[in-house]
């Protein structure tokens, strides 16, 4: 089972700033932990981060036929990007939306997601552990489909 992990804008800065909000793990550390956990679950993962909306759209399009499921922390694009929503719906690959912070406990503009209503599920607020929880949820959802 091959999965895609997408990280949106500014998440390349993880571990360098705002540890109180986003934790102290770097993106590399998060990806490494996720890769191990995925392997233990019998899945492989491909991780991709971009600060550019179009690059994320391109990566989603390239996943068609290659990827059973997507984990996505779209960062601030979560709240704004109809382009990412359209791409996810176009490829029709099941996805789980996740966030490090509890977006509902923050500014009101972070309360709405343009991706959430079509996601398999949404995880937020557990820091770097959100990624592992989202992975477990996605894998068990995909296993239940077959
Ligand atoms: O909590 C999350 O995971 C977010 O997706 C993070 C986004 C934010 O816009 C979303 O509302 C919630 C921001 C990512 C910024 O990442 C940084 C990492 C380290 C230092 C500064 C920013």
Short mmCIF file of C-alpha atoms and ligand atoms in Angstrom, two decimals:
data_model
loop_
_atom_site.label_atom_id
_atom_site.label_comp_id
_atom_site.label_asym_id
_atom_site.label_seq_id
_atom_site.Cartn_x
_atom_site.Cartn_y
_atom_site.Cartn_z
CA UNK A 1 0.00 0.00 0.00
CA UNK A 2 1.66 3.22 -1.17
CA UNK A 3 0.67 6.50 0.52
CA UNK A 4 1.51 10.14 -0.14
CA UNK A 5 2.21 12.65 2.63
CA UNK A 6 1.80 16.30 1.65
CA UNK A 7 3.07 19.22 3.71
CA UNK A 8 2.05 22.72 2.73
CA UNK A 9 3.62 26.16 3.10
CA UNK A 10 6.02 27.01 5.93
CA UNK A 11 6.06 23.49 7.33
CA UNK A 12 9.70 23.26 6.18
CA UNK A 13 10.37 25.61 9.15
CA UNK A 14 9.22 23.08 11.74
CA UNK A 15 11.63 22.65 14.62
CA UNK A 16 13.23 26.04 14.03
CA UNK A 17 10.52 28.45 15.22
CA UNK A 18 7.30 28.53 17.27
CA UNK A 19 7.93 25.21 19.11
CA UNK A 20 5.19 26.15 21.59
CA UNK A 21 2.62 26.02 18.80
CA UNK A 22 3.97 23.36 16.45
CA UNK A 23 6.39 21.27 18.55
CA UNK A 24 10.15 20.94 18.31
CA UNK A 25 10.44 18.11 15.77
CA UNK A 26 11.79 19.00 12.34
CA UNK A 27 9.94 18.00 9.19
CA UNK A 28 12.67 15.44 8.48
CA UNK A 29 12.15 13.89 11.92
CA UNK A 30 8.39 13.77 11.39
CA UNK A 31 8.84 12.13 8.00
CA UNK A 32 11.32 9.58 9.38
CA UNK A 33 8.99 8.61 12.25
CA UNK A 34 6.08 8.36 9.85
CA UNK A 35 8.08 6.20 7.44
CA UNK A 36 8.87 3.76 10.27
CA UNK A 37 5.28 3.66 11.47
CA UNK A 38 4.02 3.15 7.92
CA UNK A 39 6.45 0.29 7.40
CA UNK A 40 5.21 -1.37 10.59
CA UNK A 41 1.69 -1.08 9.18
CA UNK A 42 2.77 -2.60 5.87
CA UNK A 43 2.61 0.66 3.94
CA UNK A 44 5.15 2.76 2.07
CA UNK A 45 5.13 6.55 2.08
CA UNK A 46 6.35 9.27 -0.19
CA UNK A 47 6.71 12.68 1.50
CA UNK A 48 6.53 16.02 -0.31
CA UNK A 49 6.62 19.59 1.02
CA UNK A 50 6.09 22.75 -0.96
CA UNK A 51 5.48 26.40 -0.28
CA UNK A 52 3.78 26.67 -3.68
CA UNK A 53 0.15 25.85 -4.30
CA UNK A 54 0.69 24.78 -7.94
CA UNK A 55 3.47 22.35 -6.97
CA UNK A 56 1.12 20.72 -4.48
CA UNK A 57 -1.56 20.49 -7.18
CA UNK A 58 0.99 18.91 -9.56
CA UNK A 59 2.01 16.34 -6.91
CA UNK A 60 -1.61 15.41 -6.24
CA UNK A 61 -2.25 14.96 -9.98
CA UNK A 62 0.88 12.78 -10.30
CA UNK A 63 -0.44 10.52 -7.52
CA UNK A 64 -3.33 9.25 -9.65
CA UNK A 65 -2.94 5.51 -10.12
CA UNK A 66 0.18 5.42 -7.89
CA UNK A 67 -1.18 6.14 -4.44
CA UNK A 68 -3.84 4.45 -2.32
CA UNK A 69 -4.31 7.37 0.07
CA UNK A 70 -3.07 10.84 0.96
CA UNK A 71 -2.21 12.46 4.30
CA UNK A 72 -2.34 16.21 3.93
CA UNK A 73 -1.34 19.07 6.18
CA UNK A 74 -2.02 21.85 3.70
CA UNK A 75 -0.95 24.56 6.18
CA UNK A 76 -2.63 27.87 5.49
CA UNK A 77 -3.91 26.58 2.12
CA UNK A 78 -6.32 24.46 4.18
CA UNK A 79 -8.41 27.57 4.70
CA UNK A 80 -8.21 29.06 1.21
CA UNK A 81 -7.25 26.69 -1.58
CA UNK A 82 -10.06 25.65 -3.89
CA UNK A 83 -7.27 24.52 -6.26
CA UNK A 84 -6.08 21.90 -3.77
CA UNK A 85 -9.65 20.82 -3.07
CA UNK A 86 -10.34 20.45 -6.80
CA UNK A 87 -7.14 18.45 -7.33
CA UNK A 88 -7.94 16.08 -4.45
CA UNK A 89 -11.47 15.52 -5.73
CA UNK A 90 -10.26 15.14 -9.34
CA UNK A 91 -7.88 12.28 -8.52
CA UNK A 92 -10.49 10.73 -6.20
CA UNK A 93 -7.84 9.40 -3.80
CA UNK A 94 -9.08 9.10 -0.19
CA UNK A 95 -7.36 11.64 2.04
CA UNK A 96 -7.03 12.52 5.71
CA UNK A 97 -6.54 16.17 6.66
CA UNK A 98 -4.34 16.84 9.65
CA UNK A 99 -2.91 19.72 11.64
CA UNK A 100 -0.31 20.02 14.34
CA UNK A 101 -2.27 22.68 16.21
CA UNK A 102 -5.92 22.66 17.21
CA UNK A 103 -7.12 25.03 14.51
CA UNK A 104 -10.50 25.39 16.26
CA UNK A 105 -8.81 26.88 19.31
CA UNK A 106 -7.10 29.56 17.20
CA UNK A 107 -8.18 32.55 15.08
CA UNK A 108 -11.63 32.21 13.51
CA UNK A 109 -10.17 32.23 9.99
CA UNK A 110 -8.53 28.87 10.84
CA UNK A 111 -11.83 27.28 11.90
CA UNK A 112 -12.95 26.63 8.36
CA UNK A 113 -11.27 24.12 6.05
CA UNK A 114 -12.09 23.89 2.34
CA UNK A 115 -10.81 20.29 2.37
CA UNK A 116 -12.46 18.78 5.45
CA UNK A 117 -15.95 17.97 4.19
CA UNK A 118 -14.62 15.50 1.60
CA UNK A 119 -11.86 14.04 3.79
CA UNK A 120 -12.06 10.54 5.26
CA UNK A 121 -11.37 12.27 8.57
CA UNK A 122 -9.58 15.19 10.20
CA UNK A 123 -7.02 15.11 13.02
CA UNK A 124 -5.75 18.24 14.74
CA UNK A 125 -4.15 19.44 17.93
CA UNK A 126 -1.73 16.64 18.82
CA UNK A 127 1.47 18.25 17.58
CA UNK A 128 3.73 15.94 15.54
CA UNK A 129 1.68 12.97 16.85
CA UNK A 130 -1.18 14.17 14.60
CA UNK A 131 0.71 12.66 11.66
CA UNK A 132 0.88 9.19 13.20
CA UNK A 133 -2.76 9.30 14.26
CA UNK A 134 -3.79 10.38 10.77
CA UNK A 135 -1.71 7.55 9.27
CA UNK A 136 -3.41 4.96 11.49
CA UNK A 137 -6.82 6.33 10.52
CA UNK A 138 -6.07 6.36 6.81
CA UNK A 139 -4.61 2.83 6.77
CA UNK A 140 -7.51 1.36 8.72
CA UNK A 141 -9.98 3.13 6.42
CA UNK A 142 -8.22 1.77 3.31
CA UNK A 143 -8.03 -1.75 4.77
CA UNK A 144 -11.77 -1.67 5.48
CA UNK A 145 -12.46 -0.86 1.80
CA UNK A 146 -10.98 -4.11 0.44
O1 LIG B 1 -1.50 23.41 12.76
C1 LIG B 1 -1.18 23.15 11.59
O2 LIG B 1 -0.63 22.11 11.25
C2 LIG B 1 -1.42 24.22 10.51
O3 LIG B 1 -1.70 23.54 9.29
C3 LIG B 1 -0.13 25.01 10.42
C4 LIG B 1 -0.23 26.18 9.44
C5 LIG B 1 -1.45 27.04 9.74
O4 LIG B 1 -1.59 28.05 8.76
C6 LIG B 1 -2.73 26.21 9.80
O5 LIG B 1 -3.81 27.06 10.15
C7 LIG B 1 -2.61 25.11 10.84
C8 LIG B 1 1.01 27.05 9.53
C9 LIG B 1 2.29 26.31 9.29
C10 LIG B 1 3.43 27.20 9.73
O6 LIG B 1 4.52 26.39 10.07
C11 LIG B 1 5.50 26.94 10.82
C12 LIG B 1 6.40 26.06 11.35
C13 LIG B 1 7.42 26.54 12.15
C14 LIG B 1 7.55 27.89 12.36
C15 LIG B 1 6.66 28.77 11.80
C16 LIG B 1 5.63 28.29 11.02
#
